[in-house]
CSV table of C-alpha atoms and ligand atoms in Angstrom, one decimal:
chain,number,residue,atom,x,y,z
A,1,MET,CA,-4.3,23.3,13.4
A,2,GLY,CA,-7.4,22.0,15.1
A,3,ASN,CA,-8.1,20.6,18.5
A,4,THR,CA,-7.6,16.9,18.7
A,5,LYS,CA,-10.9,15.3,19.6
A,6,LYS,CA,-10.5,12.2,21.7
A,7,HIS,CA,-13.8,10.3,21.8
A,8,ILE,CA,-12.8,7.2,23.7
A,9,GLN,CA,-10.3,7.3,26.5
A,10,SER,CA,-10.8,3.9,28.1
A,11,GLU,CA,-8.4,0.9,27.8
A,12,ARG,CA,-9.5,-2.3,26.1
A,13,PRO,CA,-12.2,-3.9,28.2
A,14,GLY,CA,-11.7,-7.5,29.1
A,15,SER,CA,-8.0,-7.4,28.4
A,16,SER,CA,-5.5,-7.7,31.2
A,17,ILE,CA,-2.5,-7.4,28.9
A,18,GLN,CA,-2.2,-4.1,27.1
A,19,CYS,CA,0.0,-4.3,24.0
A,20,ALA,CA,-0.5,-0.9,22.3
A,21,PHE,CA,-0.4,-1.0,18.5
A,22,LYS,CA,-1.4,2.3,17.2
A,23,VAL,CA,-2.1,2.9,13.5
A,24,SER,CA,-2.6,6.3,12.0
A,25,ILE,CA,-4.2,7.0,8.7
A,26,ILE,CA,-3.5,10.3,6.9
A,27,GLY,CA,-6.2,11.2,4.4
A,28,CYS,CA,-9.7,10.0,5.1
A,29,GLY,CA,-11.0,9.8,1.5
A,30,ASN,CA,-12.1,6.6,-0.2
A,31,VAL,CA,-8.9,4.7,0.5
A,32,GLY,CA,-8.3,6.0,4.0
A,33,ALA,CA,-11.8,5.4,5.2
A,34,THR,CA,-12.0,2.0,3.7
A,35,THR,CA,-8.6,1.1,5.2
A,36,ALA,CA,-9.8,2.3,8.6
A,37,TYR,CA,-13.0,0.1,8.2
A,38,ALA,CA,-10.9,-3.0,7.2
A,39,LEU,CA,-8.6,-2.5,10.2
A,40,LEU,CA,-11.4,-2.0,12.6
A,41,LEU,CA,-13.1,-5.2,11.5
A,42,ASP,CA,-9.8,-7.0,11.6
A,43,GLY,CA,-9.1,-5.7,15.1
A,44,THR,CA,-5.3,-5.6,14.9
A,45,PRO,CA,-4.7,-2.0,16.0
A,46,THR,CA,-5.5,-1.1,19.6
A,47,ASP,CA,-5.6,2.6,18.5
A,48,LEU,CA,-6.7,4.0,15.2
A,49,ALA,CA,-6.2,7.7,14.5
A,50,LEU,CA,-7.9,9.3,11.5
A,51,ILE,CA,-6.2,12.5,10.2
A,52,ASP,CA,-7.4,14.7,7.4
A,53,LEU,CA,-7.0,18.4,6.4
A,54,ASN,CA,-10.8,18.3,6.4
A,55,LYS,CA,-11.5,17.9,10.1
A,56,GLU,CA,-15.3,17.4,9.6
A,57,LYS,CA,-14.7,14.6,7.2
A,58,ALA,CA,-12.3,12.8,9.7
A,59,GLU,CA,-14.8,13.3,12.5
A,60,GLY,CA,-17.8,12.1,10.5
A,61,ILE,CA,-16.0,8.9,9.5
A,62,LEU,CA,-14.9,8.5,13.1
A,63,LEU,CA,-18.5,8.7,14.4
A,64,ASP,CA,-19.7,6.3,11.7
A,65,LEU,CA,-16.9,3.8,12.7
A,66,GLU,CA,-17.6,4.3,16.4
A,67,HIS,CA,-21.1,3.0,15.8
A,68,SER,CA,-19.6,-0.3,14.7
A,69,LEU,CA,-17.8,-0.8,18.0
A,70,PRO,CA,-20.6,-2.8,19.7
A,71,PHE,CA,-19.9,-5.4,17.0
A,72,THR,CA,-16.1,-5.3,16.7
A,73,SER,CA,-13.2,-5.8,19.0
A,74,PHE,CA,-12.5,-2.6,21.0
A,75,THR,CA,-10.3,-0.1,19.2
A,76,LYS,CA,-9.6,3.3,20.5
A,77,LEU,CA,-10.6,5.7,17.8
A,78,THR,CA,-9.6,9.4,17.4
A,79,ALA,CA,-9.9,12.0,14.6
A,80,SER,CA,-8.1,15.2,14.0
A,81,ASP,CA,-6.7,17.6,11.4
A,82,ASN,CA,-3.5,17.8,13.3
A,83,TYR,CA,-0.5,15.5,12.4
A,84,ASP,CA,0.5,15.4,16.1
A,85,GLU,CA,-2.3,12.9,16.4
A,86,CYS,CA,0.1,10.3,15.0
A,87,THR,CA,2.2,10.4,18.2
A,88,GLY,CA,2.8,6.9,19.5
A,89,SER,CA,2.0,5.2,16.2
A,90,SER,CA,3.7,2.0,15.1
A,91,ILE,CA,2.5,2.6,11.6
A,92,VAL,CA,1.4,5.7,9.7
A,93,ILE,CA,-0.5,4.9,6.6
A,94,ILE,CA,-0.4,7.8,4.1
A,95,THR,CA,-3.3,8.1,1.6
A,96,ALA,CA,-3.5,11.9,1.6
A,97,GLY,CA,-3.5,13.7,-1.7
A,98,LYS,CA,-5.1,13.9,-5.2
A,99,ARG,CA,-6.4,10.8,-6.8
A,100,GLN,CA,-6.7,10.0,-10.5
A,101,VAL,CA,-9.7,11.0,-12.5
A,102,GLU,CA,-10.7,9.2,-15.6
A,103,GLY,CA,-8.1,9.5,-18.4
A,104,GLN,CA,-5.3,10.4,-16.0
A,105,THR,CA,-2.3,8.2,-15.2
A,106,ARG,CA,-0.9,7.9,-11.7
A,107,LEU,CA,2.2,9.9,-12.8
A,108,GLN,CA,0.1,12.9,-13.6
A,109,LEU,CA,-0.7,13.3,-9.9
A,110,LEU,CA,3.0,13.9,-9.1
A,111,ALA,CA,3.3,17.7,-8.9
A,112,ASP,CA,0.3,18.2,-6.6
A,113,ASN,CA,1.1,15.2,-4.3
A,114,LYS,CA,4.9,15.9,-4.1
A,115,LYS,CA,4.0,19.4,-2.7
A,116,ILE,CA,1.7,17.8,-0.1
A,117,PHE,CA,4.4,15.3,0.9
A,118,ARG,CA,7.1,17.9,1.3
A,119,ASP,CA,4.9,19.8,3.7
A,120,MET,CA,3.3,16.9,5.5
A,121,ILE,CA,6.1,14.3,6.0
A,122,PRO,CA,8.5,16.3,8.2
A,123,LYS,CA,5.5,17.0,10.6
A,124,ILE,CA,4.5,13.3,10.7
A,125,ALA,CA,8.1,12.3,11.2
A,126,ALA,CA,8.4,14.7,14.1
A,127,ALA,CA,5.2,13.5,15.7
A,128,ALA,CA,5.9,9.8,15.2
A,129,PRO,CA,9.7,9.3,15.0
A,130,ASN,CA,9.6,5.5,15.6
A,131,ALA,CA,6.8,4.8,13.1
A,132,ILE,CA,6.8,2.8,9.9
A,133,LEU,CA,5.6,5.1,7.1
A,134,LEU,CA,3.5,3.1,4.7
A,135,VAL,CA,2.8,5.1,1.5
A,136,ILE,CA,-0.3,4.5,-0.6
A,137,THR,CA,-0.7,7.9,-2.3
A,138,ASN,CA,0.1,7.9,-6.0
A,139,PRO,CA,2.5,7.9,-7.8
A,140,VAL,CA,3.5,5.6,-5.0
A,141,ASP,CA,7.1,4.9,-6.0
A,142,VAL,CA,8.1,8.5,-6.4
A,143,LEU,CA,6.3,9.5,-3.2
A,144,THR,CA,7.8,6.6,-1.2
A,145,TYR,CA,11.2,8.1,-2.2
A,146,GLU,CA,10.0,11.6,-1.3
A,147,ALA,CA,8.7,10.3,2.1
A,148,LEU,CA,12.1,8.6,2.8
A,149,LYS,CA,14.1,11.7,2.1
A,150,ALA,CA,11.7,14.1,3.9
A,151,SER,CA,11.4,12.0,7.0
A,152,LYS,CA,15.1,11.1,7.2
A,153,PHE,CA,14.0,7.7,8.5
A,154,SER,CA,15.8,4.5,7.5
A,155,SER,CA,14.7,2.8,4.3
A,156,GLN,CA,13.6,-0.2,6.5
A,157,LYS,CA,10.9,2.0,7.9
A,158,VAL,CA,9.6,3.8,4.8
A,159,PHE,CA,8.0,1.8,2.0
A,160,GLY,CA,5.0,1.8,-0.3
A,161,THR,CA,2.3,-0.7,-1.1
A,162,GLY,CA,3.7,-0.7,-4.6
A,163,THR,CA,2.8,-3.8,-6.7
A,164,MET,CA,1.3,-5.7,-3.8
A,165,LEU,CA,-2.0,-4.7,-5.2
A,166,ASP,CA,-1.1,-5.5,-8.8
A,167,THR,CA,0.2,-8.9,-7.7
A,168,ALA,CA,-3.1,-9.6,-6.0
A,169,ARG,CA,-4.9,-8.6,-9.2
A,170,LEU,CA,-2.6,-10.8,-11.3
A,171,GLN,CA,-3.1,-13.8,-9.0
A,172,PHE,CA,-6.9,-13.3,-9.2
A,173,HIS,CA,-7.0,-13.2,-13.0
A,174,LEU,CA,-4.7,-16.2,-13.2
A,175,SER,CA,-6.9,-18.1,-10.7
A,176,GLU,CA,-9.9,-17.5,-12.9
A,177,LYS,CA,-8.1,-19.1,-15.9
A,178,LEU,CA,-6.4,-21.9,-14.0
A,179,LYS,CA,-9.4,-22.6,-11.6
A,180,ILE,CA,-6.9,-22.6,-8.7
A,181,HIS,CA,-7.2,-20.5,-5.6
A,182,PRO,CA,-5.2,-17.2,-6.0
A,183,ARG,CA,-3.2,-17.9,-2.8
A,184,SER,CA,-1.8,-21.0,-4.4
A,185,ILE,CA,-0.5,-19.0,-7.4
A,186,ASP,CA,3.1,-17.9,-7.0
A,187,ALA,CA,3.2,-15.1,-9.6
A,188,TYR,CA,4.3,-11.5,-9.1
A,189,ILE,CA,4.2,-8.1,-10.6
A,190,LEU,CA,7.4,-6.1,-9.9
A,191,GLY,CA,8.7,-2.6,-10.9
A,192,GLU,CA,6.5,0.5,-10.9
A,193,HIS,CA,3.0,0.5,-9.5
A,194,GLY,CA,1.9,1.9,-12.9
A,195,ASP,CA,2.1,1.3,-16.6
A,196,SER,CA,5.8,0.2,-16.6
A,197,SER,CA,5.1,-2.7,-14.2
A,198,PHE,CA,5.9,-6.2,-15.4
A,199,PRO,CA,4.9,-9.8,-14.5
A,200,VAL,CA,7.7,-12.2,-13.6
A,201,TRP,CA,6.6,-15.1,-15.8
A,202,SER,CA,10.0,-16.7,-15.7
A,203,SER,CA,9.3,-18.0,-12.2
A,204,ALA,CA,5.5,-18.0,-12.0
A,205,ASN,CA,4.3,-21.4,-10.7
A,206,VAL,CA,1.8,-23.4,-8.7
A,207,MET,CA,3.7,-25.6,-6.1
A,208,GLY,CA,6.7,-25.7,-8.4
A,209,LYS,CA,4.7,-26.5,-11.6
A,210,PRO,CA,5.4,-23.6,-14.0
A,211,ILE,CA,2.3,-21.6,-15.0
A,212,CYS,CA,3.2,-21.9,-18.7
A,213,GLY,CA,3.1,-25.8,-18.2
A,214,PHE,CA,-0.7,-25.8,-17.5
A,215,THR,CA,-2.8,-27.3,-20.3
A,216,GLY,CA,-4.6,-24.6,-22.2
A,217,PHE,CA,-2.5,-21.8,-20.6
A,218,SER,CA,-0.9,-19.9,-23.6
A,219,GLN,CA,1.2,-16.8,-24.0
A,220,ASP,CA,-2.0,-15.0,-25.1
A,221,THR,CA,-3.7,-16.0,-21.8
A,222,ALA,CA,-0.7,-14.7,-19.9
A,223,ASN,CA,-0.7,-11.5,-21.8
A,224,GLN,CA,-4.4,-11.0,-21.2
A,225,CYS,CA,-4.1,-11.6,-17.5
A,226,TYR,CA,-1.3,-9.0,-17.3
A,227,LYS,CA,-3.3,-6.5,-19.4
A,228,ASP,CA,-6.4,-7.0,-17.1
A,229,THR,CA,-4.1,-6.4,-14.1
A,230,ARG,CA,-2.3,-3.3,-15.5
A,231,ASP,CA,-5.6,-1.7,-16.7
A,232,ALA,CA,-7.7,-2.6,-13.6
A,233,ALA,CA,-7.5,0.8,-12.0
A,234,TYR,CA,-8.4,2.6,-15.2
A,235,ARG,CA,-11.4,0.3,-15.6
A,236,ILE,CA,-12.6,0.7,-12.0
A,237,ILE,CA,-12.1,4.5,-12.1
A,238,HIS,CA,-14.2,4.6,-15.3
A,239,ASP,CA,-17.0,2.6,-13.6
A,240,VAL,CA,-16.9,3.9,-10.0
A,241,GLY,CA,-14.6,7.0,-9.9
A,242,PHE,CA,-12.0,5.5,-7.5
A,243,THR,CA,-10.6,2.2,-6.2
A,244,CYS,CA,-10.6,1.4,-2.5
A,245,TYR,CA,-11.6,-2.1,-1.4
A,246,SER,CA,-8.6,-4.1,-2.8
A,247,ILE,CA,-6.0,-1.6,-1.6
A,248,ALA,CA,-7.6,-1.4,1.8
A,249,THR,CA,-7.6,-5.2,2.1
A,250,ALA,CA,-4.0,-5.4,0.9
A,251,THR,CA,-3.0,-2.8,3.5
A,252,CYS,CA,-4.8,-4.5,6.3
A,253,GLU,CA,-3.0,-7.8,5.4
A,254,LEU,CA,0.3,-5.9,5.5
A,255,VAL,CA,-0.5,-4.3,8.9
A,256,LYS,CA,-1.4,-7.7,10.4
A,257,ASN,CA,1.9,-9.2,9.1
A,258,ILE,CA,3.9,-6.2,10.5
A,259,PHE,CA,2.2,-6.5,13.9
A,260,ALA,CA,2.7,-10.3,14.1
A,261,ASP,CA,6.3,-10.1,12.8
A,262,THR,CA,5.6,-12.9,10.4
A,263,HIS,CA,8.5,-12.4,7.9
A,264,GLN,CA,6.1,-13.0,5.1
A,265,VAL,CA,7.2,-11.8,1.6
A,266,PHE,CA,5.3,-9.2,-0.3
A,267,PRO,CA,6.2,-7.1,-3.4
A,268,LEU,CA,6.6,-3.6,-1.9
A,269,SER,CA,8.1,-0.3,-3.1
A,270,THR,CA,11.4,0.0,-1.4
A,271,LEU,CA,14.7,1.9,-1.9
A,272,LEU,CA,16.8,-0.2,-4.2
A,273,GLN,CA,20.5,-0.4,-3.6
A,274,ASN,CA,22.6,-2.4,-6.1
A,275,TYR,CA,19.5,-4.5,-7.1
A,276,TYR,CA,20.5,-5.8,-10.5
A,277,GLY,CA,22.7,-2.7,-10.7
A,278,ILE,CA,19.9,-0.3,-9.9
A,279,ASN,CA,20.5,2.3,-7.2
A,280,ASP,CA,18.7,5.1,-5.3
A,281,VAL,CA,15.1,4.7,-6.6
A,282,CYS,CA,12.0,3.1,-5.0
A,283,LEU,CA,10.4,0.3,-6.9
A,284,SER,CA,8.6,-2.9,-6.0
A,285,VAL,CA,10.7,-6.1,-5.4
A,286,PRO,CA,10.0,-9.0,-3.0
A,287,CYS,CA,10.4,-7.8,0.7
A,288,VAL,CA,10.4,-9.7,3.9
A,289,ILE,CA,8.2,-7.9,6.4
A,290,GLY,CA,8.6,-7.8,10.2
A,291,ARG,CA,7.7,-5.7,13.2
A,292,ASN,CA,10.3,-3.1,12.4
A,293,GLY,CA,9.4,-2.9,8.7
A,294,ILE,CA,11.4,-4.4,5.8
A,295,VAL,CA,13.8,-7.1,7.2
A,296,GLN,CA,15.4,-7.8,3.8
A,297,THR,CA,14.8,-7.5,0.1
A,298,LEU,CA,15.1,-10.6,-2.0
A,299,GLN,CA,17.0,-10.5,-5.3
A,300,ILE,CA,15.0,-13.1,-7.2
A,301,PRO,CA,16.1,-14.6,-10.5
A,302,LEU,CA,14.9,-12.6,-13.5
A,303,SER,CA,15.1,-13.4,-17.2
A,304,ASP,CA,17.1,-10.9,-19.4
A,305,ASP,CA,13.8,-9.5,-20.6
A,306,GLU,CA,12.5,-9.0,-17.1
A,307,LYS,CA,15.8,-7.3,-16.1
A,308,LYS,CA,15.4,-4.9,-18.9
A,309,LYS,CA,11.8,-4.1,-17.8
A,310,LEU,CA,13.0,-3.5,-14.2
A,311,ALA,CA,15.7,-1.1,-15.6
A,312,ALA,CA,13.1,0.7,-17.7
A,313,SER,CA,10.8,1.1,-14.7
A,314,ALA,CA,13.8,2.5,-12.7
A,315,ASN,CA,14.8,4.9,-15.4
A,316,LEU,CA,11.2,6.2,-15.7
A,317,ILE,CA,10.8,6.7,-12.0
A,318,LYS,CA,14.3,8.3,-11.6
A,319,SER,CA,13.5,10.8,-14.3
A,320,LEU,CA,10.6,12.0,-12.0
A,321,LEU,CA,12.5,12.2,-8.7
B,401,NAD,P1,-9.8,11.0,-2.0
B,401,NAD,O1,-9.8,12.3,-2.8
B,401,NAD,O2,-11.0,10.3,-1.7
B,401,NAD,O3,-9.1,11.3,-0.5
B,401,NAD,C1,-7.9,12.0,-0.3
B,401,NAD,C2,-8.0,12.7,1.0
B,401,NAD,O4,-6.8,13.3,1.3
B,401,NAD,C3,-9.1,13.8,1.1
B,401,NAD,O5,-10.0,13.4,2.2
B,401,NAD,C4,-8.3,15.0,1.4
B,401,NAD,O6,-9.0,15.9,2.3
B,401,NAD,C5,-7.1,14.5,2.1
B,401,NAD,N1,-5.9,15.3,2.1
B,401,NAD,C6,-5.5,16.1,1.0
B,401,NAD,N2,-4.3,16.7,1.4
B,401,NAD,C7,-4.1,16.4,2.7
B,401,NAD,C8,-3.1,16.8,3.6
B,401,NAD,N3,-2.1,17.6,3.3
B,401,NAD,N4,-3.2,16.3,4.9
B,401,NAD,C9,-4.2,15.4,5.2
B,401,NAD,N5,-5.1,15.0,4.4
B,401,NAD,C10,-5.1,15.5,3.1
B,401,NAD,O7,-8.7,10.1,-2.7
B,401,NAD,P2,-8.6,8.5,-2.5
B,401,NAD,O8,-9.5,7.8,-3.5
B,401,NAD,O9,-8.8,8.1,-1.1
B,401,NAD,O10,-7.1,8.2,-3.0
B,401,NAD,C11,-6.1,8.7,-2.2
B,401,NAD,C12,-4.7,8.4,-2.9
B,401,NAD,O11,-4.5,7.0,-2.9
B,401,NAD,C13,-4.6,8.9,-4.3
B,401,NAD,O12,-3.4,9.4,-4.6
B,401,NAD,C14,-4.9,7.6,-5.1
B,401,NAD,O13,-4.3,7.6,-6.4
B,401,NAD,C15,-4.1,6.6,-4.2
B,401,NAD,N6,-4.4,5.2,-4.4
B,401,NAD,C16,-3.3,4.4,-4.4
B,401,NAD,C17,-3.5,3.0,-4.6
B,401,NAD,C18,-2.3,2.1,-4.5
B,401,NAD,O14,-2.4,0.9,-4.8
B,401,NAD,N7,-1.1,2.6,-4.1
B,401,NAD,C19,-4.8,2.5,-4.7
B,401,NAD,C20,-5.9,3.3,-4.8
B,401,NAD,C21,-5.7,4.7,-4.6
């Protein structure tokens, strides 16, 4: 347990209305540091706490980020190796733990990261009893379930980024083929954030025009876009050693939407209860997001094949809980 180092004690200059929105990031590795950077540039959090077992690492990243403050909106930054630093957080983002090395699947991280979660989550929950817990650490679906049980928070408050990232990847690869902006492409990946994920082609569309109705867009093109999506992390880990920019950008988008209570819909890993008959497992389905977390999950139409794939994802994840 180290001493909390508070570098900046002042309130936001130039602001007469103080609306505190504290975000804590547990784990200041590639993902945690990049997420902190994205949030600092975005300016949504009033307070940003960086927490890592490795105190020097947290403090070094803190100092580097602090030197950006003359060019950003003012955010109160702190660094610590103590989970109590989360106190007062609206959102605690969890990236702590082992990451994949080349040749490893996300599921192979389970034993190590489950142990970390069982130790860490009760301490975070005690320090920040009103926070939303946003899980990024892999395997994200199993660890979201673990965080839910260990925190004893409501499922509205504990969820994982899940297939939000896979969906962004699919939308990008489709946009390249269709020559249409990714934001205009209504196509999702659901299920596990991992190899048993699946694209929902049955409802994929652009402004109501089915994706499969586009000239030159074949089943082979669809299959290739999904393959590029599913294998993206393996490819990037081969080339770079880790992924961080896309997950950090997705997380920043999520934090902004939580803060602004937008009720936007994202595919997120959430506890399923009677979702196409699936119970008591965390997997990604479309979720409406608000200031208090998940407002509702949407049971969208799925083809018989997609229902089978969702059930297969659920069975796989359940076998690991
Ligand atoms: P990293 O090794 O760079 O960083 C992990 C950090 O966690 C390290 O700084 C380490 O000191 C810290 N840590 C370990 N145990 C801790 C504990 N008990 N308390 C506090 N801090 C602790 O790894 P990374 O590349 O940042 O990846 C982090 C995790 O995010 C991995 O599990 C990775 O697979 C996952 N990830 C998920 C997604 C997603 O879409 N869900 C995307 C990318 C990475």
